[in-house]
Each structure stands twice: as structure tokens, then as C-alpha cells.
Coordinates of C-alpha atoms and ligand atoms in Angstrom, one line a residue:
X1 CA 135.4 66.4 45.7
X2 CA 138.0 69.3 45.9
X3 CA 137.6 72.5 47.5
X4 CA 135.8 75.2 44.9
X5 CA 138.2 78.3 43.8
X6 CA 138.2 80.9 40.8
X7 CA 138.5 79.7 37.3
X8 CA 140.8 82.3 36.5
X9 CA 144.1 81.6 34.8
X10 CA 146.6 80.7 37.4
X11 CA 149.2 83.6 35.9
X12 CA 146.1 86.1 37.2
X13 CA 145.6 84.5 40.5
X14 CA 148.9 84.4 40.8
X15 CA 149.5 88.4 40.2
X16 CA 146.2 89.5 42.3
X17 CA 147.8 87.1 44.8
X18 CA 151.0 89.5 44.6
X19 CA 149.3 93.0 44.5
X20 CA 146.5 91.9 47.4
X21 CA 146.9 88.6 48.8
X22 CA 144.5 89.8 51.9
X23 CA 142.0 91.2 49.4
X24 CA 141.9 88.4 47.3
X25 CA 141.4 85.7 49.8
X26 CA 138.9 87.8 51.2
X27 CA 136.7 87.7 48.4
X28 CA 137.4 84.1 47.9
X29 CA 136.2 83.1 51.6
X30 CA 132.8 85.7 51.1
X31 CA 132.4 83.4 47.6
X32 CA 133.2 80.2 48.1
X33 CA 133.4 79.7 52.3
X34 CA 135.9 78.7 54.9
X35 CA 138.0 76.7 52.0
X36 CA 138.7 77.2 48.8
X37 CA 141.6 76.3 45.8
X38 CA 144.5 78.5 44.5
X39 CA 146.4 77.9 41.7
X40 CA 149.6 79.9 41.3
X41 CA 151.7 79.5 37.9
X42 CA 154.4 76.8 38.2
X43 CA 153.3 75.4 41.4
X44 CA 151.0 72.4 42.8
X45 CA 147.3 73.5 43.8
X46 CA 147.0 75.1 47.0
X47 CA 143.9 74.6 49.2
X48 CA 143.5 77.4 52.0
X49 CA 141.4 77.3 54.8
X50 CA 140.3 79.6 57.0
X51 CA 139.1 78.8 60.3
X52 CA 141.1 77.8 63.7
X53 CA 140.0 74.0 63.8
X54 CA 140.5 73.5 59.9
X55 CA 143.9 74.6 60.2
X56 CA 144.2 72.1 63.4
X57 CA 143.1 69.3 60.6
X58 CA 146.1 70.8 58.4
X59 CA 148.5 70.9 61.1
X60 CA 147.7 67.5 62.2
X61 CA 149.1 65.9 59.3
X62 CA 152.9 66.9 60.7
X63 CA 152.7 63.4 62.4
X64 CA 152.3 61.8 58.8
X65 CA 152.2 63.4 55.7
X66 CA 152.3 66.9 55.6
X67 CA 155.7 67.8 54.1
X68 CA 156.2 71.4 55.6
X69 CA 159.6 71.2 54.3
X70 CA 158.8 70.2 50.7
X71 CA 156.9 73.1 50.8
X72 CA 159.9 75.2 51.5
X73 CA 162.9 73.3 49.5
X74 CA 162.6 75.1 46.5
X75 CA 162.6 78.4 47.7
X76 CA 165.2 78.1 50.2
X77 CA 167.6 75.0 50.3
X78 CA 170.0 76.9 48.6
X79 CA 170.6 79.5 51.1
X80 CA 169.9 77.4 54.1
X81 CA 171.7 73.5 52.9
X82 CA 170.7 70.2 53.3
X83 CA 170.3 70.0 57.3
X84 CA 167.6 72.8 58.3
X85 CA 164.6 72.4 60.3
X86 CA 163.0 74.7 57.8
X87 CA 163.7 72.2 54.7
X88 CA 163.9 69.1 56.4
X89 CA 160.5 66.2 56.5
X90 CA 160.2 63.2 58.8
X91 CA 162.6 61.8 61.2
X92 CA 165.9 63.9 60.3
X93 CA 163.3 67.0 60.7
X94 CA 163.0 65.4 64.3
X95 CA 166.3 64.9 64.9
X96 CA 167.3 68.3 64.4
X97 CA 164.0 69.9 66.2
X98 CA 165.1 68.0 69.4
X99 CA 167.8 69.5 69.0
X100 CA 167.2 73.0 68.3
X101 CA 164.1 73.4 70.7
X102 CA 165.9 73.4 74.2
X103 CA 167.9 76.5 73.9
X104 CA 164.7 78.1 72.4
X105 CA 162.3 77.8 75.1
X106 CA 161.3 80.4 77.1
X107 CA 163.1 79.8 80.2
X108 CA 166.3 80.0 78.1
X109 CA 165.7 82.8 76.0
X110 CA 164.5 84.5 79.3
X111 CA 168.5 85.0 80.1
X112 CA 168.6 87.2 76.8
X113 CA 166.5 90.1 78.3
X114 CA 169.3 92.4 79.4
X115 CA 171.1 91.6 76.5
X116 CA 168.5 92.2 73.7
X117 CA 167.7 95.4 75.7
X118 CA 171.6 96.5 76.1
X119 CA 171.6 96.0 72.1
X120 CA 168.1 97.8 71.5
X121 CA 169.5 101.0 73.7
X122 CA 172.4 100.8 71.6
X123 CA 170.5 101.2 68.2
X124 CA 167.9 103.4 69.6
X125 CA 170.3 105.8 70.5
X126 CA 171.6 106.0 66.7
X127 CA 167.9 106.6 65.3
X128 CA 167.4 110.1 63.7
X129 CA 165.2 112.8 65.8
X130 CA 162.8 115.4 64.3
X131 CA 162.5 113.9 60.6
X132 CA 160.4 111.3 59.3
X133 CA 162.3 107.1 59.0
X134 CA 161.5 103.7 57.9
X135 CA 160.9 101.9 61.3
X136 CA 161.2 98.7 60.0
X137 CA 164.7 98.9 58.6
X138 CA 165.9 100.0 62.2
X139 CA 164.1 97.3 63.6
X140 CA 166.0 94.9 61.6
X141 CA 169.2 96.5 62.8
X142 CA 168.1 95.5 66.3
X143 CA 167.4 91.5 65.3
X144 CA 170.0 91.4 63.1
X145 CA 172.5 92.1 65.9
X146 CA 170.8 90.1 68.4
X147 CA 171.2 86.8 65.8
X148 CA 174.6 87.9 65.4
X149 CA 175.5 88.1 69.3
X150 CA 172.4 86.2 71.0
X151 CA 172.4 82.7 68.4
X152 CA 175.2 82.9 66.4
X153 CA 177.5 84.0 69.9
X154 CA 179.9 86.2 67.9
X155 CA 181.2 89.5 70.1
X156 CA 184.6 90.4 68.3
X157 CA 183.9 93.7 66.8
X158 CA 185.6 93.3 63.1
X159 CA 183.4 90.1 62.5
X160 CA 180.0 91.7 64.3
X161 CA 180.8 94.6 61.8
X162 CA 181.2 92.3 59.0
X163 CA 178.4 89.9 59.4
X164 CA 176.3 93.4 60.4
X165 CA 177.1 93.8 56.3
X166 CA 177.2 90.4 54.4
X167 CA 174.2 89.2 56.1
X168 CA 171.8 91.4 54.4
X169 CA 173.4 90.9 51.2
X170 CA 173.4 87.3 51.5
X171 CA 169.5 87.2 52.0
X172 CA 169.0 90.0 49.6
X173 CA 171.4 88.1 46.8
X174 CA 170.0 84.5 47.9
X175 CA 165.8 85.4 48.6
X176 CA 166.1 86.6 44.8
X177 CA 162.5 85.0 43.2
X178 CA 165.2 84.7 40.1
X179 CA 167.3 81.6 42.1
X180 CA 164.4 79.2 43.0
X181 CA 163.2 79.7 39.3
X182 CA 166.4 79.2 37.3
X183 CA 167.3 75.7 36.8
X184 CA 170.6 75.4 38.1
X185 CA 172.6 75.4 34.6
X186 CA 171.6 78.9 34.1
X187 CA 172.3 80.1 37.7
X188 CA 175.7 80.7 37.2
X189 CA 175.0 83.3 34.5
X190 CA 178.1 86.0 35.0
X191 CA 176.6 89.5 36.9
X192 CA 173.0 87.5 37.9
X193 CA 172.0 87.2 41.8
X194 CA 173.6 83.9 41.5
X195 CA 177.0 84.1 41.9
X196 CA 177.2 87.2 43.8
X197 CA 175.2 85.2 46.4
X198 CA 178.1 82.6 46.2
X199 CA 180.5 84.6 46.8
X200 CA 179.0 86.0 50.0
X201 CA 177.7 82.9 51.6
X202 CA 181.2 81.8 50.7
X203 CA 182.5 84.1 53.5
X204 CA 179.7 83.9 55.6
X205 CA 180.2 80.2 56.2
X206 CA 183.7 81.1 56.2
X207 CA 183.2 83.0 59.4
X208 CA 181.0 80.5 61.0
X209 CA 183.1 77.4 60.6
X210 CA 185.8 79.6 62.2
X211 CA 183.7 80.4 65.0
X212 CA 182.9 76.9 65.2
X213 CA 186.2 75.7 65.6
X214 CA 187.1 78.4 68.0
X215 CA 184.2 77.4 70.4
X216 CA 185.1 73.7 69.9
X217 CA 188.4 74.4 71.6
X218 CA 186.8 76.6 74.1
X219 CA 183.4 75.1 75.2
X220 CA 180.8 76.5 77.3
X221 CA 178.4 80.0 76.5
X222 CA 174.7 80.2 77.1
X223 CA 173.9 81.5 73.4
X224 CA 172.4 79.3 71.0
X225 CA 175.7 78.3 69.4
X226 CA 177.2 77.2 72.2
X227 CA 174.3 75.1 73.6
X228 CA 174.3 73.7 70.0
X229 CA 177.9 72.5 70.4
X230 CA 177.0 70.5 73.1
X231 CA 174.5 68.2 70.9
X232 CA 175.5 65.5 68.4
X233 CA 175.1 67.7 65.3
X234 CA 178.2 68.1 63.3
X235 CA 180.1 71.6 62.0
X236 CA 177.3 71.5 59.0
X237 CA 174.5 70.5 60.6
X238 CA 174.9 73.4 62.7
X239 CA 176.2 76.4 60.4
X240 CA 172.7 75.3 58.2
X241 CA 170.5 75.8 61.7
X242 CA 172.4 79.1 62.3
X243 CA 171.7 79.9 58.5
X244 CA 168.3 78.8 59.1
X245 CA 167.5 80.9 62.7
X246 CA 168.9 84.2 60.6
X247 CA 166.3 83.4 58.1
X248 CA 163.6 82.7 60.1
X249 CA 164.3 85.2 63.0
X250 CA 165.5 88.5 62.0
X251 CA 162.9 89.9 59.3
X252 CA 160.2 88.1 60.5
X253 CA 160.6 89.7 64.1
X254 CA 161.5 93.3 63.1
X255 CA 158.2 93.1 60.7
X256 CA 156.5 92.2 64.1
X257 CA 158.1 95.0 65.8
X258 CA 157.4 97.7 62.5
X259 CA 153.8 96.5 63.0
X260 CA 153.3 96.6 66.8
X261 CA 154.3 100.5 65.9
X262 CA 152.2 101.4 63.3
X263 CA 149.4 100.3 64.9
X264 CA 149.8 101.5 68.2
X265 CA 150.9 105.3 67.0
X266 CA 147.2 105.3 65.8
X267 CA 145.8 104.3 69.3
X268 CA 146.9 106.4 72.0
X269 CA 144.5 105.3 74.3
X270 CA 146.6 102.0 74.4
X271 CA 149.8 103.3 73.9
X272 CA 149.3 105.3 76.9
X273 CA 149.3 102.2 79.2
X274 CA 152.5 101.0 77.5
X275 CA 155.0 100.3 78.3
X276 CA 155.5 99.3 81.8
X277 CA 152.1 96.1 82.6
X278 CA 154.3 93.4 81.5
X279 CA 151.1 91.3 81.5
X280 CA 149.3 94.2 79.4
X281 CA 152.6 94.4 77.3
X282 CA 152.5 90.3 76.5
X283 CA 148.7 91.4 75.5
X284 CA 149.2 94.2 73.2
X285 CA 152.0 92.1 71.4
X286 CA 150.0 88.8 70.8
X287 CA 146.9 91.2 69.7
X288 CA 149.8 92.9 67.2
X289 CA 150.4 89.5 65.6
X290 CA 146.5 89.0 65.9
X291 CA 145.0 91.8 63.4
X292 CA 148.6 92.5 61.7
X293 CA 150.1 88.6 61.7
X294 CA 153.5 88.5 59.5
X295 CA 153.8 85.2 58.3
X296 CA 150.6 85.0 56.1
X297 CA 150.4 81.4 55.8
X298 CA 151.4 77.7 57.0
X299 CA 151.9 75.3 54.3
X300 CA 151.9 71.6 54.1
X301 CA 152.8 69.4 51.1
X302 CA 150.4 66.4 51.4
X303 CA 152.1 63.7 50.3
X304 CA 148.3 61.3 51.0
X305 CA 145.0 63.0 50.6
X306 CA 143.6 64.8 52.6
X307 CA 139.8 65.0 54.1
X308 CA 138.4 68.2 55.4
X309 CA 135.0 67.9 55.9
X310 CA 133.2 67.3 52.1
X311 CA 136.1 67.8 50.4
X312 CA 139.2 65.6 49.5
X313 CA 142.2 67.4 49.1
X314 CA 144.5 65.3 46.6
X315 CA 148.5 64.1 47.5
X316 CA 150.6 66.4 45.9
X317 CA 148.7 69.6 46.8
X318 CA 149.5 72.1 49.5
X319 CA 146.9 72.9 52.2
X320 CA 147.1 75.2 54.8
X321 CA 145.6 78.3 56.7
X322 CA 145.7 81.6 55.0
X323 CA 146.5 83.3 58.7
X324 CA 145.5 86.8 58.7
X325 CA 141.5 85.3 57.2
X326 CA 141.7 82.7 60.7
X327 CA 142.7 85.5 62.5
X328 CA 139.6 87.2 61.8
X329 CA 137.3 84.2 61.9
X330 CA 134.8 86.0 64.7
X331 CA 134.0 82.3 66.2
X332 CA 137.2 82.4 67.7
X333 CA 138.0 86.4 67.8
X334 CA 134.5 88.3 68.6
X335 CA 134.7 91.3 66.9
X336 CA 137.7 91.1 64.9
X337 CA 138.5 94.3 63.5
X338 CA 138.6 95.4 66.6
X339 CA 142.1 95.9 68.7
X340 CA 141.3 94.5 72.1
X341 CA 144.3 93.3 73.6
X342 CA 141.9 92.0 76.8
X343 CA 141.4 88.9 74.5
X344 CA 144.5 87.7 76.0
X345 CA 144.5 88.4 79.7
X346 CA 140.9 87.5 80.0
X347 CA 140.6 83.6 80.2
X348 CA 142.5 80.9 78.0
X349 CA 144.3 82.3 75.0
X350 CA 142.1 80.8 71.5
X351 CA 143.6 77.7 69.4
X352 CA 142.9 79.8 66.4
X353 CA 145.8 82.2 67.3
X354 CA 148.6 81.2 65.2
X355 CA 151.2 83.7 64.2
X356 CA 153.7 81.4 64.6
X357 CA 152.3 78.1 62.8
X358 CA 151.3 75.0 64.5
X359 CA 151.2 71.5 64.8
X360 CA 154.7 69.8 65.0
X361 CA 156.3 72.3 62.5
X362 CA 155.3 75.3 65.3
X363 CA 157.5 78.0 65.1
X364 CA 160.8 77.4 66.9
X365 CA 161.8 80.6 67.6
X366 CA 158.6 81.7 68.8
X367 CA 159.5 82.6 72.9
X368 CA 162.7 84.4 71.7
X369 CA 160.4 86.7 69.1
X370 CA 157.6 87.5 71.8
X371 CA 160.4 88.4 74.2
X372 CA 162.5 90.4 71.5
X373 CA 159.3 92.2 70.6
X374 CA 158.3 93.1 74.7
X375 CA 161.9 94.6 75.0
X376 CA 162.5 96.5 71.8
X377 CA 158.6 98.2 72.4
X378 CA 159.7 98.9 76.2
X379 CA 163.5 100.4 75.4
X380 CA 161.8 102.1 72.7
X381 CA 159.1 103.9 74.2
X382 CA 161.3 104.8 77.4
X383 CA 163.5 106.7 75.4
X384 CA 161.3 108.3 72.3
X385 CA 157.9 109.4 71.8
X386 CA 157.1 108.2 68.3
X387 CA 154.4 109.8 66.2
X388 CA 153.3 108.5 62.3
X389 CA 153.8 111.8 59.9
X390 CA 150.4 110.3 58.4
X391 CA 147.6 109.0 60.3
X392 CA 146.4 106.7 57.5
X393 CA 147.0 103.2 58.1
X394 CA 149.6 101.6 56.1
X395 CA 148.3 98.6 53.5
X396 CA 150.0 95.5 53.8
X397 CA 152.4 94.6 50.8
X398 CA 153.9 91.2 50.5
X399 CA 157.5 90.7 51.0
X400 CA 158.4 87.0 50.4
X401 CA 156.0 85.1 52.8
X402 CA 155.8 87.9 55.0
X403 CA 153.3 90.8 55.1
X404 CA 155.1 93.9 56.2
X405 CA 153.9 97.7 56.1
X406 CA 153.6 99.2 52.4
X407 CA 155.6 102.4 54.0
X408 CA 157.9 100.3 56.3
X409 CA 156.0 102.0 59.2
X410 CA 157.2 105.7 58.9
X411 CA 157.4 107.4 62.3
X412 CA 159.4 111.0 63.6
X413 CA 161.0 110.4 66.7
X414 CA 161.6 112.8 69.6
X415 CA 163.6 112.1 72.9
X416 CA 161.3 111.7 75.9
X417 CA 162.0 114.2 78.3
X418 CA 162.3 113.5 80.7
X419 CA 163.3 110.1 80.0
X420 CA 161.5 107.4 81.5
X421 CA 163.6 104.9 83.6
X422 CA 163.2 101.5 82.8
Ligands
HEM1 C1 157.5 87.6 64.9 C2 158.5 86.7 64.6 C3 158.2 85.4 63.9 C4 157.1 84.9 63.3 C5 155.8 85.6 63.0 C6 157.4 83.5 62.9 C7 156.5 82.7 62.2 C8 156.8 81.4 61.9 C9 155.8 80.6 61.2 C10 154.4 80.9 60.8 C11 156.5 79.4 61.0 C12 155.9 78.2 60.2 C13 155.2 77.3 61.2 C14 154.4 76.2 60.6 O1 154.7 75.8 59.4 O2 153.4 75.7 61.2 C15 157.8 79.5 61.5 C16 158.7 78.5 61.5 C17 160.0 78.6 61.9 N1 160.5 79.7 62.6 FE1 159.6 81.4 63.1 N2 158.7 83.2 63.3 C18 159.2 84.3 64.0 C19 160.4 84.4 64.6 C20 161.4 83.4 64.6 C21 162.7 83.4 65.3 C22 163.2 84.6 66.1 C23 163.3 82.2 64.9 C24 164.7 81.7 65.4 C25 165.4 82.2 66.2 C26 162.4 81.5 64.1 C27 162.7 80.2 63.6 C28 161.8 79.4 62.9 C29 162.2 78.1 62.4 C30 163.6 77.4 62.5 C31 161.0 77.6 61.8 C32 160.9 76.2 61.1 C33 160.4 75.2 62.2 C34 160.1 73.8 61.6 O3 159.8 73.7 60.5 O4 160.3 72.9 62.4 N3 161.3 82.2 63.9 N4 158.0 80.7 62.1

């Protein structure tokens, strides 16, 4: 028996999907229960659950057949190439994941805290005082940079400078829905997204083989490239995982960061214990990704059915949690709508807290964002006080498979005075 799910047509599921995935799913779980069946236009069934250990079920396929990377192809193996941990299934997905997860963890990424905070003060300093700004496009400044210097080890101002503006384009040109939907005879339609996006990941890869070479002659560096250099992956496997880490790193972790704001400028009472209890800190963040998580949902591409409970989820169909619904499951999160970051100082921290994915396929980059996320909120609050122009919350509005802030958290900043030392 498959899981139950709304008869609509898939081109309406697929639009009320668009304008409210959190709504919709919402109503689905109160109708049908923990699991239920999606059907979006073009695209294999997709079965979403809902609760921690369910997703545990779905996440333990990594060690057989859940294809996280299928999942992904389409949408992204033209940006990212043929060797990415984010595209890649079975053992040349392992391969690389050895590979990549050492200079990831947090005792590594721990090195990068004076660095990440030298490049946040930098920024900060730049922001606009006494008039309303979208938070969230400043925030990506920030990760943006710290990719460019921190992963991708590059320092020489002229190529910071121009990476600081391909980069966007690249993902803005290559993320097009457009690419992933026109089959590839038509993608090189004159003036389309297509070969505009060619053209810059032309001189993006450009840059990086060159860096690549340069640091081949000269070995040594504690960023990520340079730790990469020292591995058995060759000049392409590695520009793909640097291609890959910008992808997965830099909007996904300023979303984070425009969240962790927008929710605390409506809570002074915790913002006024930020930002200096690192523990509290830690807290706050992880109950951020909690009640605001950014990556909406974890997909697997079953390639052998599946059995959750009663149901029998056929080969060929996605499954996976919908994340903010898990989130909220009050089993594992008493009282969710509330904002308690004590859930995570208090005892151990729940299974069912999964920002960052699970399983096998568990988000690689996940130390590096937490710490990123401490830092930015600590430079940030030692030098501004931050205030939203409008106390309403901001909805959530779906940006690729992120949820980010319908107004891209808009805040007026003021300097501190005096300023706080950090
Ligand atoms: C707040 C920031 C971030 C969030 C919310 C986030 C979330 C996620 C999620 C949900 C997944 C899928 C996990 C799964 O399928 O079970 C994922 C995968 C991944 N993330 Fe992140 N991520 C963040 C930051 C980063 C950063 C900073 C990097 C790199 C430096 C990164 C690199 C990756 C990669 C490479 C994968 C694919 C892993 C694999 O399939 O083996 N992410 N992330």
C-alpha cells in the first residue's frame, strides 16, 4: 500500500507547493498523518514524512539504495560536474566524502574563527546606518568571501574582487529552473540563461585551475583547497568539490544567519543574553535552525522499495522528511512553536533535529556553518544594535530548496555606542 496524498492534479500540488510549501504540508500531515504522497509535474512521486524516527528509516537507506544524488543530478550537475559529493551515489560518493570530510570537521574549521570574524568586521563595517536593508544579501557578502578565502584559499585582491562578482552570476545564470528543464539541444538558445552561464563558469574554472596549479607548485595552507591538494583527487575532481562547497555553503548559511536575525529582533528578552554565553550562543543557533530550518527537505531516490510502517514506498520514488513538519513534531520538541533555546543545553540534543540532513549523506559542511553563524551573530551584535522597521514576522518564501525570509530580513542598523569589545 502507498502512502495516501491529495488527488489533485500534480500542476496544482505543484504550484500550492511553490506559493506555501509549509502550509501545504501542514494541511496534508493534519489529513492524512505523519506520511503522505506528492506529486509534482514532471517528476517521480514523492513520499514525505514527518517525524524524527521516520526520517531515521529514510536516511538509513544511504547504506543501500537511497540515491541522494539522483535526487540532485538534474537540477545541478551542470553547475557542479561529474565528481561532486552533492551528485554523486555509491562508492565514488564515498570516495570523495572521505575525502572531503577531514578538513570539515570541527576541530579544523575551528582555526577559521579569527578569520571568518576578521572578514565579518570587514563587511559589517560597510553596512548602511539609520535606514532600513535586506540582511540577507549582506549576509551572503560575508559567506561568499569566506568560500572565496576560507575553501577556495584565494587572497590576491584582483581575483577575490573578481570571483566577489562572477560567483553570483554563475549561480544566478546556472540555478535558472529554465536549464534543468530544457533538454540540452535547446540550451544553447542565443540570449537564454544558458550560454551566459557558459561563459562565466568558463572563467570561473578558469581561475580555479590556475589557482590549482599555483598551489601544486607551492604546497602547504590550512584552507580547504590546500588540504584537498594533499588527497588523491585530481585538478577536476577538486574544482567540482570547490564548485560544490560554494553551492552548498554560501546561501544556505547566510539564510541561516538572515533568520537567526529576524527572529531574534522580535525577542529581546533573548537577544539580551547574546552575544557573549558561547554555550547559550551554540543554543540560540541550533533553536534558529529548529523553528526557522533552511533546507526544507532531504531527499532520497529509492532505487528498491521501501517499507515504512503499513506502507510500501515503490523504487523509483523519492522519500524523505519534509524538515520544518519534523521539526515541529512535539514528541521530540515539547512545545514547538515555542523558542526555547534551553532544548539544547538541557540534556542530549534530540535525533529529530536535522537542519543539516542525516544518515550518510549528512551535511558536510555542517561545523563550518554553526561556527560561521556564532561569529557573524557575535561581530554583529558587538558593533550594531539592529532593530526590524516591522514587527510582523516575515513568511517564509521558497528560494530553490531553501526557505528564506519573504522580506530578506529587513533591519536598520545603528552603531553601538559604546562598542562592545569582543
Ligand atoms: C546553515 C547552513 C547549511 C545548511 C542548513 C545545510 C543543509 C544541508 C542539507 C539539509 C543537506 C542534505 C543532507 C541530506 O541529504 O541528508 C546538505 C548537504 C550538503 N552540504 Fe550543507 N548546509 C549548510 C551549509 C553548508 C556548508 C557551509 C557547506 C560547505 C562548506 C555545505 C556543504 C554540503 C555538501 C557538500 C552537501 C552534500 C553532502 C553529501 O551528499 O554527501 N553545506 N546540507
Amino acid at each position: 500500500m502507498i502512502p495516501p496524498g491529495p488527488r489533485l492534479p500534480s500542476a496544482v500540488q505543484t504550484a500550492w507547493f511553490i506559493r506555501d510549501a509549509p502550509g501545504m504540508l501542514t494541511r496534508l500531515r493534519r489529513k492524512y498523518g505523519p506520511i503522505f504522497t506528492v506529486r509534482f509535474t514532471g517528476l517521480p512521486p514523492e513520499v514525505y514524512v514527518t517525524t524524527g524516527e521516520l526520517a531515521e528509516q529514510v536516511f538509513r537507506t544511504d547504506h543501500g539504495g537511497g540515491r541522494a544524488g539522483e535526487a540532485r543530478r538534474e537540477f545541478l550537475a551542470h553547475m557542479v560536474g561529474e565528481h561532486s559529493v552533492l551528485t554523486l551515489d555509491g562508492d565514488p560518493w564515498w570516495r570523495h566524502r572521505k575525502l572531503l570530510n577531514p578538513p570539515l570537521r570541527a576541530k579544523q574549521v575551528a582555526g577559521y574563527r579569527d578569520d571568518i570574524a576578521a572578514i565579518a568586521a570587514e563587511r559589517i563595517a560597510t553596512w548602511p546606518l539609520g535606514r532600513p536593508f535586506a540582511l540577507r544579501d549582506r549576509m551572503q557578502d560575508i559567506t561568499l568571501e569566506i568560500i572565496i578565502r576560507l575553501i577556495f584559499g584565494i587572497h590576491d585582491a584582483g581575483r577575490v574582487s573578481r570571483l566577489r562578482a562572477l560567483l553570483p552570476e554563475l549561480i544566478e545564470t546556472g540555478g535558472s529552473p529554465l536549464i534543468p528543464m530544457l533538454p540540452e539541444r535547446f540550451r544553447r538558445i542565443p540570449f537564454g540563461p544558458y550560454p551566459r552561464f557558459v561563459r562565466v563558469s568558463a572563467e570561473v574554472d578558469a581561475i580555479l585551475f590556475d589557482e590549482i596549479r599555483r598551489r601544486r607548485a607551492a604546497p602547504g595552507g590550512t584552507d580547504v583547497l590546500g588540504r584537498l591538494l594533499d588527497t588523491e583527487l585530481g585538478d577536476h575532481e577538486i574544482r567540482d568539490e570547490l564548485i560544490t562547497m560554494l553551492l552548498a555553503g554560501h546561501e544556505t548559511t547566510a539564510t541561516g544567519l538572515a533568520w537567526a536575525f529576524e527572529r531574534l529582533l522580535r525577542m529581546p528578552e533573548i537577544l539580551d543574553r547574546l552575544p557573549d554565553d558561547e554555550a547559550y550562543l551554540d543554543a540560540v543557533v541550533k533553536e534558529v535552525l529548529r523553528v526557522r530550518p533552511v533546507v526544507y527537505e532531504a531527499p532520497r531516490m529509492l532505487d528498491a522499495p521501501l517499507r515504512l510502517g503499513e506502507y510500501e514506498i515503490p523504487a523509483g520514488w523519492y522519500a524523505g522528511p519534509f524538515i520544518p513538519l519534523v521539526h515541529h513534531d512535539p514528541a521530540a520538541f515539547p512545545e514547538p512553536d515555542e523558542f526555547r533555546p534551553e532544548r539544547f543545553l538541557d540534556g542530549p540534543q534530540s535525533r529529530a533535529w536535522m537542519p543539516f540532513g542525516g544518515g550518510r549523506r549528512f551535511c558536510v559542511g555542517a561545523q563550518l556553518a554553526l561556527l560561521e553563524m556564532r561569529v557573524i551573530i557575535r561581530e554583529v551584535l558587538h558593533r550594531l544594535e539592529l532593530t526590524a522597521p516591522d514587527q510582523a514576522p516575515e513568511a517564509r518564501r521558497l528560494k530553490n530548496v531553501t526557505l528564506a525570509p519573504a522580506n530578506l530580513t529587513r533591519v536598520t542598523a545603528r552603531a553601538r555606542t559604546p562598542a562592545r569589545t569582543p
